[in-house]
mmCIF file of C-alpha atoms in Angstrom:
data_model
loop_
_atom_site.group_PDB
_atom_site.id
_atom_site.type_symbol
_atom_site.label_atom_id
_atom_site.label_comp_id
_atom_site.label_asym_id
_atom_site.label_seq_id
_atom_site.Cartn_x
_atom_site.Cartn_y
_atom_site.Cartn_z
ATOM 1 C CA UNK C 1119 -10.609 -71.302 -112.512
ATOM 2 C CA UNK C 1120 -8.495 -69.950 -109.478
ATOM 3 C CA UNK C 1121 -5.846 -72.127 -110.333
ATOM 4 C CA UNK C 1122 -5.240 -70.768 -113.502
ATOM 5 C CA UNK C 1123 -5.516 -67.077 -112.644
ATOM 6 C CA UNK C 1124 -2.857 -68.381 -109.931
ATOM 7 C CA UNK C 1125 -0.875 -69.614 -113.002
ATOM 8 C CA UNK C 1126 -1.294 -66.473 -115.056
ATOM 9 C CA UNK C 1127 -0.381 -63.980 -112.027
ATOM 10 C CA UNK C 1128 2.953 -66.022 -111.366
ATOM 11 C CA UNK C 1129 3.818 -65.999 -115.076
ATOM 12 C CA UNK C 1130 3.554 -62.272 -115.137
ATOM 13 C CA UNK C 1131 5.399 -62.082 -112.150
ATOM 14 C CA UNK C 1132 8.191 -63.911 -113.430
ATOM 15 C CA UNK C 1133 7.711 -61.779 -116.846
ATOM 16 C CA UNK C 1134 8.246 -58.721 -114.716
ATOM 17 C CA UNK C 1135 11.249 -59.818 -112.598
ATOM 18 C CA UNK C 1136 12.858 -60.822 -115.499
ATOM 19 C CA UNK C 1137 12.553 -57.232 -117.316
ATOM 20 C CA UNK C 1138 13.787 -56.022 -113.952
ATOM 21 C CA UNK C 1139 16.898 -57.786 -113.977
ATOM 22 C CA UNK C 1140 17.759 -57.198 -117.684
ATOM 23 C CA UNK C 1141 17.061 -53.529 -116.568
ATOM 24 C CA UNK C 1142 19.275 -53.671 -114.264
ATOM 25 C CA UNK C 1143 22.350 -55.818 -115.859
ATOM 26 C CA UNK C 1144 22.025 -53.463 -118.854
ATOM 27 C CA UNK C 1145 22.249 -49.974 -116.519
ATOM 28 C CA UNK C 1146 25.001 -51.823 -114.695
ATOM 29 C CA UNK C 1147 27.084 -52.327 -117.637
ATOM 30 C CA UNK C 1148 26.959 -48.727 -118.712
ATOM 31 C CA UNK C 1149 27.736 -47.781 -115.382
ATOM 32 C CA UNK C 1150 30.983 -49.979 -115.205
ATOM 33 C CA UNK C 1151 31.925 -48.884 -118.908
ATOM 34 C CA UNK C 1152 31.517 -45.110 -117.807
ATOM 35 C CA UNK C 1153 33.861 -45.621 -114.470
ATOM 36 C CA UNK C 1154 36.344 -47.942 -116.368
ATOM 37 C CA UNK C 1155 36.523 -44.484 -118.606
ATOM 38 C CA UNK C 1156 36.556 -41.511 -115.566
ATOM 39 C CA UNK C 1157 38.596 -43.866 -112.956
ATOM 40 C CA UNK C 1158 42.823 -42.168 -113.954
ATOM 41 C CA UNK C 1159 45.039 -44.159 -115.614
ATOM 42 C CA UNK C 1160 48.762 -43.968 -114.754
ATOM 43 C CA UNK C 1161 50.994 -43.182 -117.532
ATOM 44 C CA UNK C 1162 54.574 -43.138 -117.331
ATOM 45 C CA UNK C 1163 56.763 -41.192 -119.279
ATOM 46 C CA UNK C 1164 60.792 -40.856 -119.485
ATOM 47 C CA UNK C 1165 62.057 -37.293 -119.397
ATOM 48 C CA UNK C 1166 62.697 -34.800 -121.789
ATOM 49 C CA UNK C 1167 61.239 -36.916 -124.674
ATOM 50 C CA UNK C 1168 57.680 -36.002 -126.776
ATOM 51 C CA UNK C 1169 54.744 -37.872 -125.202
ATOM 52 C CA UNK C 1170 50.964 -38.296 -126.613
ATOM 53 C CA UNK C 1171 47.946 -38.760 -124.799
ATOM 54 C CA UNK C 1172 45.331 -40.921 -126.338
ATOM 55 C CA UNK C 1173 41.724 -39.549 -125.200
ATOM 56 C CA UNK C 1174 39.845 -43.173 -124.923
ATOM 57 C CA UNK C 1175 39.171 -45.340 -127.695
ATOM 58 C CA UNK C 1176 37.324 -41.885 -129.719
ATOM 59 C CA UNK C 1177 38.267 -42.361 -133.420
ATOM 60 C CA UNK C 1178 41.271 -40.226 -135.040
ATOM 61 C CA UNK C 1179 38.515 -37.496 -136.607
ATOM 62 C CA UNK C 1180 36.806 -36.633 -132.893
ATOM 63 C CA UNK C 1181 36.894 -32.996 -131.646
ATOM 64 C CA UNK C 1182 38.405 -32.880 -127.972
ATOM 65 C CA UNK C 1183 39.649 -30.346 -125.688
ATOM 66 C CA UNK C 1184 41.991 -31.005 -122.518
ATOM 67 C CA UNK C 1185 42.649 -29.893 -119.309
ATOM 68 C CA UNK C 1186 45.657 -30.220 -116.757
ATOM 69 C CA UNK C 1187 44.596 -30.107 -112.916
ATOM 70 C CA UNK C 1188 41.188 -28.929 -114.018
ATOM 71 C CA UNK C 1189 42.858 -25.431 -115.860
ATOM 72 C CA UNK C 1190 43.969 -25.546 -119.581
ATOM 73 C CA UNK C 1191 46.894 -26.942 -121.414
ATOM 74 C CA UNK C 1192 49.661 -24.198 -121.028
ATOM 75 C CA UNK C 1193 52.595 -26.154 -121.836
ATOM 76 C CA UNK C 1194 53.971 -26.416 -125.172
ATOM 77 C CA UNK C 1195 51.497 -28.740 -127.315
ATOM 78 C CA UNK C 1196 49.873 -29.762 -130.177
ATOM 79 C CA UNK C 1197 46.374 -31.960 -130.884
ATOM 80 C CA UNK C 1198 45.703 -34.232 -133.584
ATOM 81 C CA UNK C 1199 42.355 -35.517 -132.929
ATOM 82 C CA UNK C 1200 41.894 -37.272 -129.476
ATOM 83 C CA UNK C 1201 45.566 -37.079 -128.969
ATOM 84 C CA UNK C 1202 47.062 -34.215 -126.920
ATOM 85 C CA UNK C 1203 51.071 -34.351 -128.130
ATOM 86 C CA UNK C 1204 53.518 -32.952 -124.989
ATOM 87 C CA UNK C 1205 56.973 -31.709 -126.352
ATOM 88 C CA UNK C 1206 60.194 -32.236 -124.601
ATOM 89 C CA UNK C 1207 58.078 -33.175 -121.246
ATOM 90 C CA UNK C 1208 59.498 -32.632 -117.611
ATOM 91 C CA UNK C 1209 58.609 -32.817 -113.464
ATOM 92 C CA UNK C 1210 56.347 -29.521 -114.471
ATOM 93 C CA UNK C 1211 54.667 -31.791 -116.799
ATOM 94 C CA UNK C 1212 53.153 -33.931 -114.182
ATOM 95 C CA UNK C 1213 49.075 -33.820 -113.638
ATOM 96 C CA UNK C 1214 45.740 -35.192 -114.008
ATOM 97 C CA UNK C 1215 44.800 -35.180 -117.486
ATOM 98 C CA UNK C 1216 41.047 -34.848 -118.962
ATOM 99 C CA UNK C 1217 39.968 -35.080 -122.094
ATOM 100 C CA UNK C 1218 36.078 -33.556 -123.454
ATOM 101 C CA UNK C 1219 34.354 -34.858 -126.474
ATOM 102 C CA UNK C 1220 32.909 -31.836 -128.175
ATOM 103 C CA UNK C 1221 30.403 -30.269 -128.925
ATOM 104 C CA UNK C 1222 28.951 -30.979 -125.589
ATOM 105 C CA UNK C 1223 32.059 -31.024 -123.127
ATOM 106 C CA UNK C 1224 31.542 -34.866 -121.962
ATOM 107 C CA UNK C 1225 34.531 -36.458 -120.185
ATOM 108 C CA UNK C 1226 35.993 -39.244 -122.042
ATOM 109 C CA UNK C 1227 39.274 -40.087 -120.281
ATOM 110 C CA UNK C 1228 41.191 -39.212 -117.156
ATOM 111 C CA UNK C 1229 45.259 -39.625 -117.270
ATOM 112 C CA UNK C 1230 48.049 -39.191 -114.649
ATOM 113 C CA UNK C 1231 50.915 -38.344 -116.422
ATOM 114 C CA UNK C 1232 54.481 -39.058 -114.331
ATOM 115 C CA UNK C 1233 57.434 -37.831 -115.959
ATOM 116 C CA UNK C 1234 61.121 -39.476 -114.629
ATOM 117 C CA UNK C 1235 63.711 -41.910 -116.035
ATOM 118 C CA UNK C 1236 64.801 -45.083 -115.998
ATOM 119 C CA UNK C 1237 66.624 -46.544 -112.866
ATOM 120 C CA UNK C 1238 70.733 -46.635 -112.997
ATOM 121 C CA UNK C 1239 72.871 -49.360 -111.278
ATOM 122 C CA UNK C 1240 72.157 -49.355 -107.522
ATOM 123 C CA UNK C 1241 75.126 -48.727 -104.826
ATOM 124 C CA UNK C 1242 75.576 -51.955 -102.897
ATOM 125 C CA UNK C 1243 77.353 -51.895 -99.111
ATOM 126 C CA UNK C 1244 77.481 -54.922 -96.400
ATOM 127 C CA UNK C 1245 78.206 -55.495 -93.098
ATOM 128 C CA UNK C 1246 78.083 -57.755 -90.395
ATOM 129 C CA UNK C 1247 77.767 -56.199 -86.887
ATOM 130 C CA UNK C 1248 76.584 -59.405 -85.431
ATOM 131 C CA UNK C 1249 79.266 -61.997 -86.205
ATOM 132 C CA UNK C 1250 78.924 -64.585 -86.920
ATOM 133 C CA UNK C 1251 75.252 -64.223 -86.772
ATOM 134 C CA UNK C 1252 74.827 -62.790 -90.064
ATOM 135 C CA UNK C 1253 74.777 -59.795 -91.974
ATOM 136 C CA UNK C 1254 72.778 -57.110 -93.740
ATOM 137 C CA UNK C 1255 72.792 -55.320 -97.072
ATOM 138 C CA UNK C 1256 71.689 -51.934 -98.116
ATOM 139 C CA UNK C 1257 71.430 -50.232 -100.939
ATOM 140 C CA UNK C 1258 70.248 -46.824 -102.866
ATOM 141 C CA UNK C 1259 70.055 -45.387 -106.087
ATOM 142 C CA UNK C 1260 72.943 -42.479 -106.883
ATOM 143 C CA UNK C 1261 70.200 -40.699 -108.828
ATOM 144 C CA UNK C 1262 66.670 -40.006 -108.024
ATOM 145 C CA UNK C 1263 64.604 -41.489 -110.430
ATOM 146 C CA UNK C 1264 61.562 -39.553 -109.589
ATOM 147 C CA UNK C 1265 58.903 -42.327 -110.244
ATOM 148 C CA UNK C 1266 58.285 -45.160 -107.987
ATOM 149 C CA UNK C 1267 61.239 -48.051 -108.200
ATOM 150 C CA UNK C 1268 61.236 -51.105 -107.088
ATOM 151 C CA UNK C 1269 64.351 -53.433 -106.108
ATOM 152 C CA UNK C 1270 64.672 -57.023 -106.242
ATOM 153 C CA UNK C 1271 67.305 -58.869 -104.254
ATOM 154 C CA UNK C 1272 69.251 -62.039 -104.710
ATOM 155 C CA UNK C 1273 71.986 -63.621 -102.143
ATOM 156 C CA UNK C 1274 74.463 -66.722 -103.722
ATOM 157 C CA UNK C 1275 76.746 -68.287 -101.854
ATOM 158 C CA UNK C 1276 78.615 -71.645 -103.021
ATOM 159 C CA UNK C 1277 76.023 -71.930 -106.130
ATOM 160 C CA UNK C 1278 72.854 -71.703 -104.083
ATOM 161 C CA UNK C 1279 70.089 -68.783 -102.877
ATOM 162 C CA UNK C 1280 69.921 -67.745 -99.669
ATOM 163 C CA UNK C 1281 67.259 -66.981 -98.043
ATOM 164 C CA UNK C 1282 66.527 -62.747 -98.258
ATOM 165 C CA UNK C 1283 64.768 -61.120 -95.454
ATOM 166 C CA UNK C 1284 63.472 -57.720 -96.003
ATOM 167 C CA UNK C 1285 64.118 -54.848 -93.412
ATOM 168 C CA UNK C 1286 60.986 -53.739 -91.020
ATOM 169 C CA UNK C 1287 62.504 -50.308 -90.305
ATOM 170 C CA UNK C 1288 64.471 -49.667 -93.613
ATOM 171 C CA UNK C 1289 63.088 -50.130 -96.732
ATOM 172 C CA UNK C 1290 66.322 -50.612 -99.026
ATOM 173 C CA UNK C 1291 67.976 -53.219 -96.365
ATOM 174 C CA UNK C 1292 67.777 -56.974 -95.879
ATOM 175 C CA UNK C 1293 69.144 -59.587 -93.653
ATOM 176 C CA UNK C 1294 70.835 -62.681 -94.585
ATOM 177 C CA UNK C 1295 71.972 -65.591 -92.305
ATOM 178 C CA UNK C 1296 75.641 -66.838 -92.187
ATOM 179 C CA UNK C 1297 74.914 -70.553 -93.686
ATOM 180 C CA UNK C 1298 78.304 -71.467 -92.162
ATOM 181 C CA UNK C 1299 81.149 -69.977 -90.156
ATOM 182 C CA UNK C 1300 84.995 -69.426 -91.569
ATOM 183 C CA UNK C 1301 83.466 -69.991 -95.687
ATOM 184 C CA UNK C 1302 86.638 -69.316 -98.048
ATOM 185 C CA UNK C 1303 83.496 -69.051 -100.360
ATOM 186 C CA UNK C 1304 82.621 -66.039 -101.576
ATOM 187 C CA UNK C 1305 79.069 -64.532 -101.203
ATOM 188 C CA UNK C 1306 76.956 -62.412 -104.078
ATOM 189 C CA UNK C 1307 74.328 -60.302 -103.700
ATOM 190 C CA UNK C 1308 72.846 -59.246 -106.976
ATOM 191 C CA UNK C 1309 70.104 -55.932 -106.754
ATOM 192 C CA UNK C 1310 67.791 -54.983 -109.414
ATOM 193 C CA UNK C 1311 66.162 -51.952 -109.557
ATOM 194 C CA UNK C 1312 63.056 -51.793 -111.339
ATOM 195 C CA UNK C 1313 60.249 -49.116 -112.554
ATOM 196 C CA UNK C 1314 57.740 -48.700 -114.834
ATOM 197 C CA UNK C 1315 60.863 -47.319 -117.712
ATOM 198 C CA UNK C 1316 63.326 -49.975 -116.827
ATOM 199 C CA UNK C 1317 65.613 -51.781 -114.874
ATOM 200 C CA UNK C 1318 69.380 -51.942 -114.013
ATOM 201 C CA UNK C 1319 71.830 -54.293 -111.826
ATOM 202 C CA UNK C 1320 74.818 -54.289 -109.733
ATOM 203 C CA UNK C 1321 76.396 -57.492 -108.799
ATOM 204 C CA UNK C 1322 78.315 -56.919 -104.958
ATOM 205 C CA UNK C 1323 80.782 -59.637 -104.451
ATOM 206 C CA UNK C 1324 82.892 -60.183 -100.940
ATOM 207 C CA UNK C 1325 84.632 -62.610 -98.774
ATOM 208 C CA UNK C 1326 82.803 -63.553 -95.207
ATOM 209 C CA UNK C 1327 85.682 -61.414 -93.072
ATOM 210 C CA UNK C 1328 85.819 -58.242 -95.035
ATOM 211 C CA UNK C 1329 82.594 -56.957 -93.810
ATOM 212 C CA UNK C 1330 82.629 -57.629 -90.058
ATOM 213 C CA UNK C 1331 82.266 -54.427 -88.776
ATOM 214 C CA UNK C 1332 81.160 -54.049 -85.123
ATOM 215 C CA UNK C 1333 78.925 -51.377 -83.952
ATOM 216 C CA UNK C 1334 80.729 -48.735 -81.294
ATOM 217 C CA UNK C 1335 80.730 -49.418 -77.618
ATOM 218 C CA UNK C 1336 77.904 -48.207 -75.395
ATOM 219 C CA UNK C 1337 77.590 -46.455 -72.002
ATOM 220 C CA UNK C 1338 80.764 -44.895 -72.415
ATOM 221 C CA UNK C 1339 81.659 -42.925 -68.603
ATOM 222 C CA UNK C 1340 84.531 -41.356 -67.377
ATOM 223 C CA UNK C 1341 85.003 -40.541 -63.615
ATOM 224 C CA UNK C 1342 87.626 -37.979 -61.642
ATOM 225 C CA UNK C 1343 89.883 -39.331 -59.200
ATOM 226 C CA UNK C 1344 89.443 -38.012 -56.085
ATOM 227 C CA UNK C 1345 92.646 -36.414 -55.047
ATOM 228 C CA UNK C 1346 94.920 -36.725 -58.313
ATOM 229 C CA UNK C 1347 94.602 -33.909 -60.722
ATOM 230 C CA UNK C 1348 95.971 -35.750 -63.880
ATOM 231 C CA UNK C 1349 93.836 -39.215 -63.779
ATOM 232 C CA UNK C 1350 90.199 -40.016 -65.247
ATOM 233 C CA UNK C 1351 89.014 -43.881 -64.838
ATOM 234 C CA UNK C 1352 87.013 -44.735 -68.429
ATOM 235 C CA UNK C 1353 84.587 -47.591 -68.827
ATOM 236 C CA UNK C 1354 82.569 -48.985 -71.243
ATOM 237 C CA UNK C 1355 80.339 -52.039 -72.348
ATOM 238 C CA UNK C 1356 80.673 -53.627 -75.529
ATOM 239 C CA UNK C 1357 77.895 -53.267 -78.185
ATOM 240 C CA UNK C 1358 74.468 -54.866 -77.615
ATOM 241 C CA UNK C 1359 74.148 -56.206 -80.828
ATOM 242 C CA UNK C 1360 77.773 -58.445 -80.607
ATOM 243 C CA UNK C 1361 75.989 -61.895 -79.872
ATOM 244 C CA UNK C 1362 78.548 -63.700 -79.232
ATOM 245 C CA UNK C 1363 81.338 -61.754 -76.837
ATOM 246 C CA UNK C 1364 83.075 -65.076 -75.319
ATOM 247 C CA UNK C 1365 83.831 -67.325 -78.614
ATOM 248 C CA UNK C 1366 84.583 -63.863 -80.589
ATOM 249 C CA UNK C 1367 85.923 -61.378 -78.558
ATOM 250 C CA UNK C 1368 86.763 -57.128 -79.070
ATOM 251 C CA UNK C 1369 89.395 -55.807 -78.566
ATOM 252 C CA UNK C 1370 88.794 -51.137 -78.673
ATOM 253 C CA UNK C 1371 90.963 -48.152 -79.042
ATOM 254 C CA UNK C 1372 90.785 -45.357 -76.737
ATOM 255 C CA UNK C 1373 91.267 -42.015 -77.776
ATOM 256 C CA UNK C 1374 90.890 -38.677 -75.623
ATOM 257 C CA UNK C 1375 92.090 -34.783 -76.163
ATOM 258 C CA UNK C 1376 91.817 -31.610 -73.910
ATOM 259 C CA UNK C 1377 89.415 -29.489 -75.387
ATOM 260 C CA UNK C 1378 91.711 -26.437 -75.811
ATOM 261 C CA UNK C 1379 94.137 -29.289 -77.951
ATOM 262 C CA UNK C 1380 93.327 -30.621 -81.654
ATOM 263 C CA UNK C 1381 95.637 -33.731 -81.386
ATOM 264 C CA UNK C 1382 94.564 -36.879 -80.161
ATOM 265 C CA UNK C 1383 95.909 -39.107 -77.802
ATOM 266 C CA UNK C 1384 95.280 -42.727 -78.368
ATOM 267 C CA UNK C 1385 95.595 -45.966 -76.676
ATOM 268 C CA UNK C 1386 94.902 -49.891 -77.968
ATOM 269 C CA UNK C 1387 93.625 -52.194 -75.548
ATOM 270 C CA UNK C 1388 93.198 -55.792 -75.826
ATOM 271 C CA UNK C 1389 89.889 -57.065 -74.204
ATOM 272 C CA UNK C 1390 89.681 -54.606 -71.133
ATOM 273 C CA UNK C 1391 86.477 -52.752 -70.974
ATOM 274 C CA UNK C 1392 87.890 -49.655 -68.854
ATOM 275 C CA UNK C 1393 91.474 -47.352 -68.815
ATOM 276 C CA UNK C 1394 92.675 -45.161 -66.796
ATOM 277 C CA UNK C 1395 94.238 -41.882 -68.425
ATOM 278 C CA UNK C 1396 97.584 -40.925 -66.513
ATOM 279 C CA UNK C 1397 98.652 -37.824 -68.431
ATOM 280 C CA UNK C 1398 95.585 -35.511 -68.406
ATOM 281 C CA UNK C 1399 96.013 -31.528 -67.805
ATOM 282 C CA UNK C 1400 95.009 -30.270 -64.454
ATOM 283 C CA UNK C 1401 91.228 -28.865 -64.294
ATOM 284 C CA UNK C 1402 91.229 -29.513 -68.444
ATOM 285 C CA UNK C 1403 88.079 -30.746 -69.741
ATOM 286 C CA UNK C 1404 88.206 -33.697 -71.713
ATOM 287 C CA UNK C 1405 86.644 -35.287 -74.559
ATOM 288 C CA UNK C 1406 86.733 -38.973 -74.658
ATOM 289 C CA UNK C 1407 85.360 -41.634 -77.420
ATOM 290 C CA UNK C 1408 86.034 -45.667 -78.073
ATOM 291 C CA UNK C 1409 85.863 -47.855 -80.999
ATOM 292 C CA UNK C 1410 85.594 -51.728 -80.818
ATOM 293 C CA UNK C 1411 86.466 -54.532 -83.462
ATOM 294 C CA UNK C 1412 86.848 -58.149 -83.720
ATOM 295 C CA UNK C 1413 90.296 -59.361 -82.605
ATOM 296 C CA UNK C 1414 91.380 -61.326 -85.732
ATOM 297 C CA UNK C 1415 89.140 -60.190 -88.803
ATOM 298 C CA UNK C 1416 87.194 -56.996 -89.814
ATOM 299 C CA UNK C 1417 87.648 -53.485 -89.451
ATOM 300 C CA UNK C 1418 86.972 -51.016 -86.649
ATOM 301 C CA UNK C 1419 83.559 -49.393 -85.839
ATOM 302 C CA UNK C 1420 82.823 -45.779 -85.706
ATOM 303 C CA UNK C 1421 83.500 -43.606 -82.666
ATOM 304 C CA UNK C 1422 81.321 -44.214 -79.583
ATOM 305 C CA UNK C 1423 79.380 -41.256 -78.568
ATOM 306 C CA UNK C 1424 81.599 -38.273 -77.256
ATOM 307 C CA UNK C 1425 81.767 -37.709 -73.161
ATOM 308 C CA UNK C 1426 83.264 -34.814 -71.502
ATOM 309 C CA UNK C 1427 85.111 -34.754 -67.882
ATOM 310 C CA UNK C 1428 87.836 -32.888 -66.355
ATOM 311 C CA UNK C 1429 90.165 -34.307 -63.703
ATOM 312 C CA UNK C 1430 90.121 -33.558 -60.209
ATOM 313 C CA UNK C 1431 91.330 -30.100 -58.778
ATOM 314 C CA UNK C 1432 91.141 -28.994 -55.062
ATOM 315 C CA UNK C 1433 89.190 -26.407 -54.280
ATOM 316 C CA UNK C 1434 91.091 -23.385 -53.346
ATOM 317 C CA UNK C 1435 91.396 -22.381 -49.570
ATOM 318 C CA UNK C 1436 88.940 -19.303 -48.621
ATOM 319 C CA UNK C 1437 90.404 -16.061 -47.650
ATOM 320 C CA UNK C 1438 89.352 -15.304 -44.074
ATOM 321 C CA UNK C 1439 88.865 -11.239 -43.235
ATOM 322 C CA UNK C 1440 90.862 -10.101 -40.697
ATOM 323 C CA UNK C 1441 88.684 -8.512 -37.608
ATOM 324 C CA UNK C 1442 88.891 -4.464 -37.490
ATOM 325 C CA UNK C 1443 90.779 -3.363 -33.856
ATOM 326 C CA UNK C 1444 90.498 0.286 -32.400
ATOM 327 C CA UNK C 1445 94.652 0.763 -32.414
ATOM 328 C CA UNK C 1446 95.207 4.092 -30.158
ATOM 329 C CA UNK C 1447 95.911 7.210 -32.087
ATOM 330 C CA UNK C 1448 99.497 7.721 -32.373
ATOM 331 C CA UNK C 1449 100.728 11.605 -33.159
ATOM 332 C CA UNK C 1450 103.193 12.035 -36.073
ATOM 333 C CA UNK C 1451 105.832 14.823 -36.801
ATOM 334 C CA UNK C 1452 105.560 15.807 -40.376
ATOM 335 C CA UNK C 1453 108.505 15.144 -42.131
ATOM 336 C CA UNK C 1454 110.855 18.372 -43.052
ATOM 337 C CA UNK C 1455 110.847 19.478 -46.722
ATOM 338 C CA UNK C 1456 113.396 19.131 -48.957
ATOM 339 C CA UNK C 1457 115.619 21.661 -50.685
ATOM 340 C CA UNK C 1458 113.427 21.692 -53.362
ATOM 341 C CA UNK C 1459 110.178 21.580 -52.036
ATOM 342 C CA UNK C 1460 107.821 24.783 -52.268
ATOM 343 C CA UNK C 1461 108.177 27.031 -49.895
ATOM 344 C CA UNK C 1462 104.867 28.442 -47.424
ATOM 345 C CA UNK C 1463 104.078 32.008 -48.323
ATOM 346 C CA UNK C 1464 104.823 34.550 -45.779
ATOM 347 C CA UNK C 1465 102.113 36.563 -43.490
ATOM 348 C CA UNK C 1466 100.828 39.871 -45.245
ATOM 349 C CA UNK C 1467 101.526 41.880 -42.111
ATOM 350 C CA UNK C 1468 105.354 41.246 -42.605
ATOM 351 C CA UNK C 1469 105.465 42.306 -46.044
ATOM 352 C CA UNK C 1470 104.011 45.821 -45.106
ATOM 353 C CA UNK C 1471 106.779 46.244 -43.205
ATOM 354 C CA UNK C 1472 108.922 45.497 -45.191
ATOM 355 C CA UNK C 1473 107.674 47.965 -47.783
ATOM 356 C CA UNK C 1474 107.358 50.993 -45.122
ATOM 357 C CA UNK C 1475 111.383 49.877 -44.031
ATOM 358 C CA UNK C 1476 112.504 50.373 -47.852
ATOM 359 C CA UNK C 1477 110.369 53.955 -48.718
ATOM 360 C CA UNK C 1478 111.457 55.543 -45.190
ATOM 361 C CA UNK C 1479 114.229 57.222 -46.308
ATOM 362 C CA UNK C 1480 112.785 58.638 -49.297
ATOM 363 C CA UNK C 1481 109.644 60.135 -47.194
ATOM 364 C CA UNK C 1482 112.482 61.948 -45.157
ATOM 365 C CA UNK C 1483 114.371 63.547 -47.398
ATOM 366 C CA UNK C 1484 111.326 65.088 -49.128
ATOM 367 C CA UNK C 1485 110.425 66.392 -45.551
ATOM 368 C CA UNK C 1486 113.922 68.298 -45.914
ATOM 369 C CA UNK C 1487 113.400 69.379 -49.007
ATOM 370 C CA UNK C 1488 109.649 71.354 -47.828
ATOM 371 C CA UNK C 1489 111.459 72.808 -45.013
#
């Protein structure tokens, strides 16, 4: 008897777990089927052209409404059924889409709309700044394509791939490896750019010389000499990233200006690493830069960084102050007027009598006359 109410209990049991779990596949199901419709979809779209925006799988004669960014539909549309229709679509275009099944505003679909256009052939450049090491490649679109791109890179040299590796700082760069030294073969490097409205390719062909290219010399200094007012010693080391300065060696090109001058002066040096300028202005500042470059193939690098110095000048001597002396006082005559110099004016007493000398007569004879 207990065995078989053992039997019965574990039978329900089982009964139960197995509603349980048919419970739960069943709410799990929904679940993923209502994500699979909330979780945005990317859609791409190229500008300027008419786009439509299927709301789910709903059938042509449902009732939706649409939102942009969680505000309504301002741009210019139409709808015809689930479909919201977008005319002449650009970058103001972009947004989160969501679509509501009416009457009772349930979310159907969510869409990310990305308007751009279709990649163009990419610009190729190479160079090798560490001959004969190897050499890199960059490249870039001319023309924003405002959607994510994608490039794909290929490297052929004497009908076979090279090995491609991809640039940890820059993105559109990669390195290849010289697979041998002094190749009259040429190499091509074929990029494809790629996004989710198309793809376009440039083909970059070149010979192994025409794109050495060394980088510009470092630590560039220039020092006054001490006691000559028209020299400046300038050194410099050649670039970090030359491996190989023994078997393949620079040869730079110095040039230097007053700053108060436009023109350049310039001098070619073989394989020195310093110069000494002989023709500088006295106490004129100086700007100085070097360029490097392989001695048989290539072209030259840029300009090294810009220094400044002016040649030596002597201080001039100081001007001592001569020590005040008490000189005795010496008495002076004053010089005698000119002709022509203004006269002193005369005491008052002496023109009084003057004046009584000229009227005396006149008083007299008018003394005769009262007599």
């Amino acid at each position: 008897m207990l065995m078989t109410l053992l039997c019965v209990c574990l039978q329900m049991a089982n009964l139960v777990t197995s509603l349980c779990c048919v419970v739960f596949a069943a709410v799990v199901v929904a679940y993923a089927q209502r994500r699979s419709q909330l979780v945005a979809r990317n859609q791409y779209e190229r500008m300027g052209s008419d786009v439509t925006m299927q709301c789910g799988s709903l059938d042509n004669d449902a009732s939706v409404s649409w939102k942009v960014n969680g505000t309504d539909v301002k741009a210019q549309h139409h709808l015809e059924g689930p479909r919201l229709i977008l005319t002449q679509v650009n970058l103001g275009h972009n947004g989160l889409y969501s679509c509501f099944q009416n009457p009772h505003g349930e979310r159907r679909d969510t869409i990310f709309l990305h308007i751009g256009i279709p990649p163009k052939e990419p610009s190729i450049t190479c160079r090798s700044n560490t001959y004969p090491k190897g050499f890199y490649c960059s490249w870039h679109q001319q023309h924003p394509t405002y959607i994510p791109t994608i490039f794909e890179v290929d490297v052929q040299h004497n009908q076979r791939s090279l090995e491609v590796q991809k640039d940890s700082v820059h993105k559109n760069r990669c390195h290849v490896r010289f697979p041998e030294v002094f190749s009259s073969f040429p190499y091509k490097v074929n990029v494809t750019a790629v996004n989710a409205l198309g793809n376009a390719s440039m083909t970059f062909s070149f010979e192994e010389s025409s794109i050495v290219k060394p980088d510009p010399p470092e630590r560039v200094t220039a020092t006054p000499i001490r006691f000559n007012s028209r020299r400046l010693e300038v050194s410099w080391q050649s670039p970090a990233t030359w491996p190989d300065i023994d078997n393949f060696p620079l040869k730079y090109f110095l040039r230097y200006r007053p700053l108060i001058r436009e023109q350049w002066q310039h001098v070619e040096l073989s394989d020195s690493t310093s110069h000494t300028i002989t023709d500088a202005y006295n106490g004129k500042e100086y700007i100085i830069q070097v360029a490097a470059k392989d001695t048989e193939i290539g072209t030259w690098s840029d300009w090294s960084v810009a220094v400044h110095a002016t040649p030596w000048f002597e201080d001039p001597m100081p001007i001592t102050s001569t020590t005040e002396v008490d000189f005795p006082t010496e008495t002076k005559t004053s010089p005698i007027p000119s002709s022509n110099a203004p006269q002193k004016a005369e005491p008052p007493v002496g023109r009084a009598a003057r004046v009584l000398t000229f009227f005396s007569p006149l008083l007299l004879g008018m003394m005769l006359l009262l007599m």
